[in-house]
Amino acid sequence: MAINWQYYHWHLEPSAVCTLKCPRCPRTEHPDTPWLNYNMDLGFIRSFLTPDILKNKTQRITMCGDVGDPIYCKEFLEICRYIKEQNPKIHLFIITNGSHKKPAWWAELGSILNEYDTINFSIDGYNNDTNNLYRVNSNYDSIINGIQAFRAVNTEVFLTWAVIVFSFNQDHLDNIRQQAQELGMDTIQLTKSTKFGSKYGNAYGGVTDPLEPRAEWISSSHRYERSTIEISGRQELNAEYMQTNRLMYHKVKAEYKDAPVVPLCEIGNRGIYVNAEGVVFPCSWTSFPYTSLEYNGKVIKWADSFFAQYREHMNLRNRSLDDIVNDPLWNKCSQGWRNSSKTWVECGQKCNQAVVTEEYAVGWLTN
């Protein structure tokens, strides 16, 4: 097959539904696009994540959406229960804004997950007013109540308060740390974003963004930059995944040492991405739901991209996993990893040779 698919890490978007209206979300930036509210159900999950794959090949499943939030999937609890029943040691890595769920729902999730799992709560504010400056339509109290309900039944899951640094929170990180500590969370993850006007010039109409933080909190590359603040002193139990990731990094880096791109999808750092519609991508970066992307003067419009043209052909609702991952069409992607004239903009932007160091490929959380 054209891509050396790594089944040890999957990235799923269980739901394309979201209650929020974040300014930098594709749903908000491109309201003219028909964002259909797809959901995965348990039957669909079982059709490709078979007991054999989960028990013998998978170490980590990231649940995070491009346009939706995983917790709004109608059968999210059932899906998590199925995965953990097949292999309790799979590292479920859930990324959510955490709003609008009742405490009983969080308590049930807490009864399903175990010490191998992680939840990142994407909370940028320190009260309801500040959290709504970016996470528009979020409900801060429901997030806090949910974390408390979860921790009341489960103290083993690794919990992270994930913060994108904005102008409104850059001077209040101590406040956030205090609240996270009181809630029994394990770390705070600080993200320097790439999505500000000063980073992309006229990308947002040349208007100064009031949310933009000081320069030191803006990413210097085309990928976010992250750091963590330790709170509990505990470590995530994902050692098996990290070891596999590290071994694959050295193998793939050597294989592509003279190539323009080092594909993180072949390393497994970027999980095989399946969006809520069922479309399979090498990674979530290649699913970019924006109007266009640019890298080194080359521009790709979404309407002209591989997945706009072959969307239904790469859909697990239409074809089996074996048929999709073995399709010769993937050569269109992989050929560009060794030939700069054929490199996809998405691959060149995120996985170019210069940036894919061991820290980049292994040391950073993957989502």
Coordinates of C-alpha atoms in Angstrom, one line a residue, residues 78-344:
E78 CA -21.2 3.3 24.4
I79 CA -18.3 3.7 22.1
C80 CA -15.9 4.4 25.0
R81 CA -17.3 1.3 26.8
Y82 CA -16.8 -0.9 23.8
I83 CA -13.2 0.2 23.3
K84 CA -12.2 -0.3 26.9
E85 CA -14.0 -3.7 27.1
Q86 CA -11.9 -4.9 24.1
N87 CA -8.6 -3.5 25.5
P88 CA -8.5 -1.8 28.9
K89 CA -4.9 -0.6 28.3
I90 CA -5.8 1.4 25.2
H91 CA -5.0 5.1 25.8
L92 CA -8.2 7.0 25.2
F93 CA -7.2 10.6 24.7
I94 CA -10.3 12.8 24.7
I95 CA -10.2 16.5 23.8
T96 CA -13.4 18.5 24.6
N97 CA -14.7 21.9 25.6
G98 CA -16.7 20.1 28.3
S99 CA -19.8 22.3 28.2
H100 CA -23.5 21.5 28.6
K101 CA -23.3 17.9 29.9
K102 CA -24.9 17.0 33.2
P103 CA -22.9 15.8 36.2
A104 CA -24.5 12.3 35.9
W105 CA -23.1 12.0 32.3
W106 CA -19.6 12.8 33.5
A107 CA -19.9 10.3 36.4
E108 CA -20.9 7.6 34.0
L109 CA -17.9 8.4 31.8
G110 CA -15.7 8.2 34.9
S111 CA -17.0 4.7 35.6
I112 CA -15.9 3.6 32.1
L113 CA -12.4 5.1 31.8
N114 CA -9.3 4.0 33.7
E115 CA -5.8 5.0 34.7
Y116 CA -4.6 4.7 31.1
D117 CA -6.8 7.5 29.8
T118 CA -6.6 11.3 29.5
I119 CA -9.1 14.1 29.1
N120 CA -8.0 17.5 27.9
F121 CA -10.6 20.2 28.9
S122 CA -10.2 23.1 26.5
I123 CA -10.8 26.0 28.8
D124 CA -9.3 29.4 27.9
G125 CA -11.0 31.6 30.6
Y126 CA -11.1 31.6 34.3
N127 CA -14.9 32.4 34.7
N128 CA -17.9 32.3 32.4
D129 CA -17.4 35.8 30.9
T130 CA -13.7 35.3 30.0
N131 CA -14.2 31.8 28.7
N132 CA -16.9 33.0 26.3
L133 CA -14.6 35.5 24.7
Y134 CA -13.2 32.7 22.5
R135 CA -15.3 29.6 23.5
V136 CA -18.4 31.5 22.5
N137 CA -21.6 29.8 23.9
S138 CA -19.7 27.7 26.3
N139 CA -21.0 27.2 29.9
Y140 CA -18.2 27.5 32.4
D141 CA -20.2 26.3 35.4
S142 CA -21.2 23.1 33.6
I143 CA -17.6 22.4 32.8
I144 CA -16.5 22.8 36.4
N145 CA -19.4 20.8 37.7
G146 CA -18.6 18.1 35.2
I147 CA -14.9 17.9 36.2
Q148 CA -16.0 17.7 39.9
A149 CA -18.5 14.9 39.1
F150 CA -15.9 13.0 37.1
R151 CA -13.3 13.3 39.8
A152 CA -15.8 12.2 42.5
V153 CA -15.9 8.7 40.9
N154 CA -12.5 8.5 39.2
T155 CA -9.2 9.9 40.5
E156 CA -7.1 7.8 38.1
V157 CA -7.7 9.4 34.7
F158 CA -5.1 12.0 33.8
L159 CA -6.9 15.4 33.5
T160 CA -5.4 18.5 31.7
W161 CA -6.7 22.0 31.6
A162 CA -5.7 23.1 28.1
V163 CA -5.3 26.8 27.5
I164 CA -4.8 28.7 24.3
V165 CA -3.1 31.9 25.4
F166 CA -5.1 35.1 24.4
S167 CA -4.9 38.7 25.4
F168 CA -7.6 38.1 28.0
N169 CA -5.8 35.3 29.9
Q170 CA -2.1 35.9 29.4
D171 CA -1.9 37.7 32.7
H172 CA -4.2 35.4 34.6
L173 CA -2.4 32.0 34.3
D174 CA -1.8 31.9 38.1
N175 CA -5.6 32.1 38.6
I176 CA -6.2 29.3 36.2
R177 CA -3.5 27.2 37.9
Q178 CA -5.1 27.7 41.3
Q179 CA -8.5 26.6 39.9
A180 CA -7.0 23.6 38.2
Q181 CA -5.3 22.5 41.3
E182 CA -8.4 22.8 43.4
L183 CA -10.3 20.6 40.9
G184 CA -7.7 17.8 41.2
M185 CA -6.3 18.2 37.6
D186 CA -2.8 17.0 36.7
T187 CA -1.4 19.5 34.3
I188 CA -2.1 22.8 32.6
Q189 CA -1.2 22.8 28.9
L190 CA -0.3 26.2 27.4
T191 CA -0.7 26.6 23.6
K192 CA 0.9 29.3 21.5
S193 CA -1.5 29.5 18.6
T194 CA -0.8 30.0 14.9
K195 CA -4.2 31.6 14.1
F196 CA -3.6 35.3 14.7
G197 CA -3.6 38.1 12.1
S198 CA 0.0 39.0 12.8
K199 CA 1.0 35.5 11.9
Y200 CA -0.9 35.3 8.6
G201 CA -0.9 38.9 7.5
N202 CA -4.2 39.6 5.8
A203 CA -5.7 36.2 6.6
Y204 CA -8.3 37.8 8.8
G205 CA -8.9 41.0 6.8
G206 CA -5.8 42.8 8.1
V207 CA -7.8 43.8 11.2
T208 CA -6.0 43.8 14.6
D209 CA -7.4 41.0 16.6
P210 CA -8.4 42.1 20.1
L211 CA -7.8 38.5 21.3
E212 CA -4.2 38.4 20.1
P213 CA -1.7 38.1 23.0
R214 CA 1.8 39.5 23.3
A215 CA 4.3 38.3 20.7
E216 CA 5.8 35.7 23.1
W217 CA 2.5 33.8 23.2
I218 CA 2.2 33.4 19.4
S219 CA 3.7 30.3 17.7
S220 CA 6.9 30.9 15.7
S221 CA 6.0 28.1 13.2
H222 CA 3.1 26.8 11.2
R223 CA 2.3 24.4 14.0
Y224 CA 1.2 25.3 17.5
E225 CA 3.8 25.4 20.3
R226 CA 3.1 23.9 23.6
S227 CA 4.4 23.7 27.2
T228 CA 3.0 22.2 30.4
I229 CA 2.7 23.3 34.0
E230 CA 2.9 20.3 36.3
I231 CA 0.4 20.2 39.1
S232 CA 0.0 16.7 40.6
G233 CA 3.4 15.3 39.7
R234 CA 1.7 12.3 38.1
Q235 CA 2.6 11.0 34.7
E236 CA 0.3 9.8 31.9
L237 CA 0.4 6.0 31.4
N238 CA 1.1 6.1 27.7
A239 CA 4.6 4.6 27.8
E240 CA 3.9 1.9 25.3
Y241 CA 2.5 4.4 22.8
M242 CA 5.5 6.8 23.3
Q243 CA 8.0 3.9 22.9
T244 CA 6.4 2.7 19.7
N245 CA 6.3 6.4 18.5
R246 CA 10.0 6.9 19.2
L247 CA 11.1 3.7 17.5
M248 CA 8.9 4.6 14.4
Y249 CA 10.4 8.1 14.4
H250 CA 14.0 6.9 14.0
K251 CA 12.9 4.3 11.4
V252 CA 10.9 6.8 9.2
K253 CA 13.4 9.6 9.7
A254 CA 16.2 7.4 8.3
E255 CA 14.0 6.3 5.5
Y256 CA 13.2 9.8 4.4
K257 CA 16.5 11.5 5.3
D258 CA 17.0 12.9 1.8
A259 CA 13.3 13.7 1.2
P260 CA 11.5 17.0 1.5
V261 CA 8.9 15.6 3.9
V262 CA 9.0 13.2 6.9
P263 CA 5.5 11.9 7.1
L264 CA 4.2 11.9 10.7
C265 CA 1.4 9.6 9.6
E266 CA 3.9 6.9 8.8
I267 CA 5.5 7.4 12.3
G268 CA 2.0 7.2 13.9
N269 CA 2.4 10.5 15.7
R270 CA -0.5 11.6 13.6
G271 CA -3.3 9.0 14.0
I272 CA -5.2 7.7 11.1
Y273 CA -8.0 10.3 11.0
V274 CA -11.6 9.3 10.5
N275 CA -14.0 12.2 10.5
A276 CA -17.6 12.1 11.6
E277 CA -18.7 11.5 8.0
G278 CA -16.6 8.4 7.9
V279 CA -13.9 9.7 5.5
V280 CA -10.4 8.3 6.1
F281 CA -7.4 10.7 6.0
P282 CA -3.7 10.1 6.6
C283 CA -4.0 12.6 9.4
S284 CA -6.4 15.4 10.5
W285 CA -4.1 18.1 8.9
T286 CA -5.0 16.7 5.5
S287 CA -8.7 17.2 6.3
F288 CA -8.3 21.0 6.4
P289 CA -11.9 22.4 6.2
Y290 CA -10.8 25.9 5.2
T291 CA -11.1 27.7 1.9
S292 CA -7.4 27.3 1.0
L293 CA -3.9 26.7 2.4
E294 CA -0.6 28.1 1.2
Y295 CA 3.0 26.9 1.7
N296 CA 6.1 28.2 -0.1
G297 CA 4.0 30.0 -2.6
K298 CA 1.9 27.0 -3.5
V299 CA -1.8 27.3 -2.8
I300 CA -4.4 24.5 -2.6
K301 CA -8.1 25.2 -2.6
W302 CA -10.3 22.8 -0.7
A303 CA -12.5 22.4 -3.7
D304 CA -9.5 21.1 -5.7
S305 CA -8.0 18.9 -3.0
F306 CA -7.7 15.1 -3.0
F307 CA -10.4 14.6 -0.4
A308 CA -12.9 16.9 -2.1
Q309 CA -12.5 14.8 -5.3
Y310 CA -12.4 11.3 -3.7
R311 CA -14.4 12.0 -0.6
E312 CA -17.0 9.2 -1.1
H313 CA -14.3 6.8 -2.4
M314 CA -12.4 7.1 1.0
N315 CA -15.6 6.8 3.1
L316 CA -15.9 3.8 5.5
R317 CA -19.6 4.0 5.2
N318 CA -19.2 3.0 1.5
R319 CA -16.1 0.8 1.5
S320 CA -14.2 -1.5 3.9
L321 CA -11.1 -0.4 5.7
D322 CA -8.9 -2.9 3.8
D323 CA -10.2 -1.5 0.5
I324 CA -9.6 2.1 1.5
V325 CA -6.1 1.8 3.0
N326 CA -4.9 -0.4 0.1
D327 CA -6.3 1.9 -2.6
P328 CA -3.6 2.9 -5.2
L329 CA -5.0 6.4 -5.0
W330 CA -2.8 7.0 -1.9
N331 CA 0.2 7.2 -4.2
K332 CA -1.0 10.8 -5.0
C333 CA -0.2 11.6 -1.4
S334 CA 2.9 9.5 -0.7
Q335 CA 4.7 10.5 -4.0
G336 CA 5.0 14.0 -2.7
W337 CA 7.0 13.0 0.3
R338 CA 10.0 12.3 -1.9
N339 CA 9.3 14.8 -4.7
S340 CA 8.9 18.4 -3.7
S341 CA 7.1 19.2 -7.0
K342 CA 4.3 16.9 -6.0
T343 CA 4.2 17.6 -2.2
W344 CA 0.8 18.4 -0.9

